[in-house]
Each structure stands twice: as structure tokens, then as C-alpha cells.
PDB file of C-alpha atoms in Angstrom:
ATOM      1  CA  MET A 204       4.741  -6.967 -30.714  1.00  0.00           C
ATOM      2  CA  ARG A 205       4.905  -3.101 -28.868  1.00  0.00           C
ATOM      3  CA  LYS A 206       1.673  -3.435 -27.308  1.00  0.00           C
ATOM      4  CA  THR A 207       1.668  -6.820 -26.112  1.00  0.00           C
ATOM      5  CA  LEU A 208       5.030  -6.230 -24.536  1.00  0.00           C
ATOM      6  CA  THR A 209       3.491  -2.636 -22.768  1.00  0.00           C
ATOM      7  CA  ARG A 210       0.595  -4.150 -21.208  1.00  0.00           C
ATOM      8  CA  THR A 211       2.580  -7.318 -20.060  1.00  0.00           C
ATOM      9  CA  VAL A 212       5.108  -5.334 -18.342  1.00  0.00           C
ATOM     10  CA  ALA A 213       1.499  -3.323 -16.828  1.00  0.00           C
ATOM     11  CA  VAL A 214       0.493  -5.846 -15.267  1.00  0.00           C
ATOM     12  CA  LEU A 215       3.983  -7.261 -14.315  1.00  0.00           C
ATOM     13  CA  ALA A 216       4.261  -3.999 -12.312  1.00  0.00           C
ATOM     14  CA  LEU A 217       0.581  -3.676 -10.794  1.00  0.00           C
ATOM     15  CA  SER A 218       0.495  -7.267  -9.761  1.00  0.00           C
ATOM     16  CA  ALA A 219       4.144  -6.215  -7.697  1.00  0.00           C
ATOM     17  CA  GLY A 220       2.234  -3.307  -6.335  1.00  0.00           C
ATOM     18  CA  ALA A 221      -0.529  -4.756  -5.165  1.00  0.00           C
ATOM     19  CA  LEU A 222       1.866  -7.779  -3.435  1.00  0.00           C
ATOM     20  CA  GLY A 223       3.739  -5.121  -2.035  1.00  0.00           C
ATOM     21  CA  LEU A 224       1.370  -3.305  -0.275  1.00  0.00           C
ATOM     22  CA  ALA A 225      -0.492  -6.662   0.795  1.00  0.00           C
ATOM     23  CA  GLY A 226       2.877  -7.566   2.649  1.00  0.00           C
ATOM     24  CA  GLY A 227       3.052  -3.665   4.245  1.00  0.00           C
ATOM     25  CA  VAL A 228       0.052  -4.150   5.387  1.00  0.00           C
ATOM     26  CA  ALA A 229       0.892  -7.741   7.015  1.00  0.00           C
ATOM     27  CA  SER A 230       4.182  -6.534   8.671  1.00  0.00           C
ATOM     28  CA  ALA A 231       2.571  -3.915  10.108  1.00  0.00           C
ATOM     29  CA  ASP A 232      -0.060  -5.706  12.719  1.00  0.00           C
ATOM     30  CA  GLU A 233       2.207  -5.977  15.039  1.00  0.00           C
ATOM     31  CA  LEU A 234       3.389  -1.890  14.955  1.00  0.00           C
ATOM     32  CA  THR A 235       1.587   0.464  17.290  1.00  0.00           C
ATOM     33  CA  ALA A 236       1.877   4.362  17.015  1.00  0.00           C
ATOM     34  CA  PRO A 237       3.721   6.518  17.728  1.00  0.00           C
ATOM     35  CA  VAL A 238       6.775   5.270  17.226  1.00  0.00           C
ATOM     36  CA  ALA A 239       9.278   5.182  20.858  1.00  0.00           C
ATOM     37  CA  VAL A 240      12.693   5.440  20.043  1.00  0.00           C
ATOM     38  CA  PRO A 241      14.890   5.532  23.790  1.00  0.00           C
ATOM     39  CA  SER A 242      15.855   8.596  25.990  1.00  0.00           C
ATOM     40  CA  HIS A 243      19.443   7.020  24.719  1.00  0.00           C
ATOM     41  CA  PRO A 244      18.763   5.328  21.433  1.00  0.00           C
ATOM     42  CA  THR A 245      21.942   3.909  19.335  1.00  0.00           C
ATOM     43  CA  GLY A 246      22.047   3.893  15.398  1.00  0.00           C
ATOM     44  CA  ALA A 247      19.563   0.630  15.500  1.00  0.00           C
ATOM     45  CA  ASP A 248      17.009   2.443  17.330  1.00  0.00           C
ATOM     46  CA  TYR A 249      16.999   4.976  14.722  1.00  0.00           C
ATOM     47  CA  VAL A 250      16.664   2.560  12.350  1.00  0.00           C
ATOM     48  CA  ASN A 251      14.291   0.585  13.811  1.00  0.00           C
ATOM     49  CA  ALA A 252      11.618   3.312  14.114  1.00  0.00           C
ATOM     50  CA  TRP A 253      12.420   4.571  10.766  1.00  0.00           C
ATOM     51  CA  ASN A 254      11.495   0.665   9.117  1.00  0.00           C
ATOM     52  CA  GLN A 255       8.532   1.090  11.809  1.00  0.00           C
ATOM     53  CA  SER A 256       7.005   4.854  10.583  1.00  0.00           C
ATOM     54  CA  GLY A 257       7.283   3.317   7.271  1.00  0.00           C
ATOM     55  CA  ALA A 258       5.630   0.315   8.197  1.00  0.00           C
ATOM     56  CA  LEU A 259       3.006   2.842   9.390  1.00  0.00           C
ATOM     57  CA  LEU A 260       2.627   4.896   6.505  1.00  0.00           C
ATOM     58  CA  GLY A 261       2.636   1.652   4.045  1.00  0.00           C
ATOM     59  CA  ALA A 262      -0.571   0.360   6.259  1.00  0.00           C
ATOM     60  CA  GLY A 263      -2.046   3.867   6.105  1.00  0.00           C
ATOM     61  CA  ALA A 264      -1.652   3.902   2.006  1.00  0.00           C
ATOM     62  CA  ALA A 265      -3.143   0.551   1.977  1.00  0.00           C
ATOM     63  CA  GLY A 266      -5.842   0.996   3.676  1.00  0.00           C
ATOM     64  CA  LEU A 267      -6.876   4.481   2.272  1.00  0.00           C
ATOM     65  CA  LEU A 268      -6.841   2.707  -1.223  1.00  0.00           C
ATOM     66  CA  SER A 269      -8.978  -0.224  -0.536  1.00  0.00           C
ATOM     67  CA  SER A 270     -11.748   2.049   0.861  1.00  0.00           C
ATOM     68  CA  ALA A 271     -11.956   4.169  -1.567  1.00  0.00           C
ATOM     69  CA  TRP A 272     -12.037   1.170  -3.866  1.00  0.00           C
ATOM     70  CA  ALA A 273     -14.966  -0.217  -1.653  1.00  0.00           C
ATOM     71  CA  GLY A 274     -16.308   3.278  -2.123  1.00  0.00           C
ATOM     72  CA  ALA A 275     -15.886   3.388  -5.815  1.00  0.00           C
ATOM     73  CA  ILE A 276     -18.091  -0.164  -6.260  1.00  0.00           C
ATOM     74  CA  PRO A 277     -21.264   0.931  -5.270  1.00  0.00           C
ATOM     75  CA  SER A 278     -21.227   4.029  -7.224  1.00  0.00           C
ATOM     76  CA  ILE A 279     -20.363   2.333 -10.511  1.00  0.00           C
ATOM     77  CA  ILE A 280     -22.966   0.381  -9.671  1.00  0.00           C
ATOM     78  CA  GLN A 281     -25.601   2.967  -8.627  1.00  0.00           C
ATOM     79  CA  GLY A 282     -24.209   5.007 -12.179  1.00  0.00           C
ATOM     80  CA  ALA A 283     -24.769   2.071 -14.360  1.00  0.00           C
ATOM     81  CA  ALA A 284     -27.840   0.886 -12.661  1.00  0.00           C
ATOM     82  CA  GLY A 285     -29.085   4.726 -12.945  1.00  0.00           C
ATOM     83  CA  SER A 286     -27.867   4.965 -16.700  1.00  0.00           C
ATOM     84  CA  LEU A 287     -30.005   1.482 -17.614  1.00  0.00           C
ATOM     85  CA  GLY A 288     -33.337   3.087 -16.229  1.00  0.00           C
TER      86      GLY A 288
END
């Protein structure tokens, strides 16, 4: 019972994380860096700059993870092929 519950929670957490990263990447398509704040900012300008910076950070982290995963697959395949031969 405990193993099943742990595995279920792990799968749900990983799925939620993957969906969260995908959403962050999709929403960051319209953003440009660096985020500019007007010369006479209001509180809403600071909030918008904060949110845009967070979206750019999320997009960068997702890009880093996808690049690492894309590089890991050939390494795993080459390692497995080398150990078989």
C-alpha cells in the first residue's frame, strides 16, 4: 500500500512539474529581455516586470533541461552500444 501511494504521488508530481514547465515556456514566447520598467513606474509596472522576469527564468530553465535531456539520450545509447559490442 505504501509503495503504491508513493509511486502514485511521484507520478503526479512529475506530471504537474512537466505541465508547469511547458506552460512557462509557452507563455514566455512573447517576452523580450531585458525587461524594461518605465521612468515613472507604478506598482503595476513593477509587478509586470517581476512576472516577465520570472517567465524568462522559467523558459531558460526549461531550455536548459531539454538540452540536457537531448544530449543525454545519445550518450545513453552510445554507452549501451559500447557495452554490448
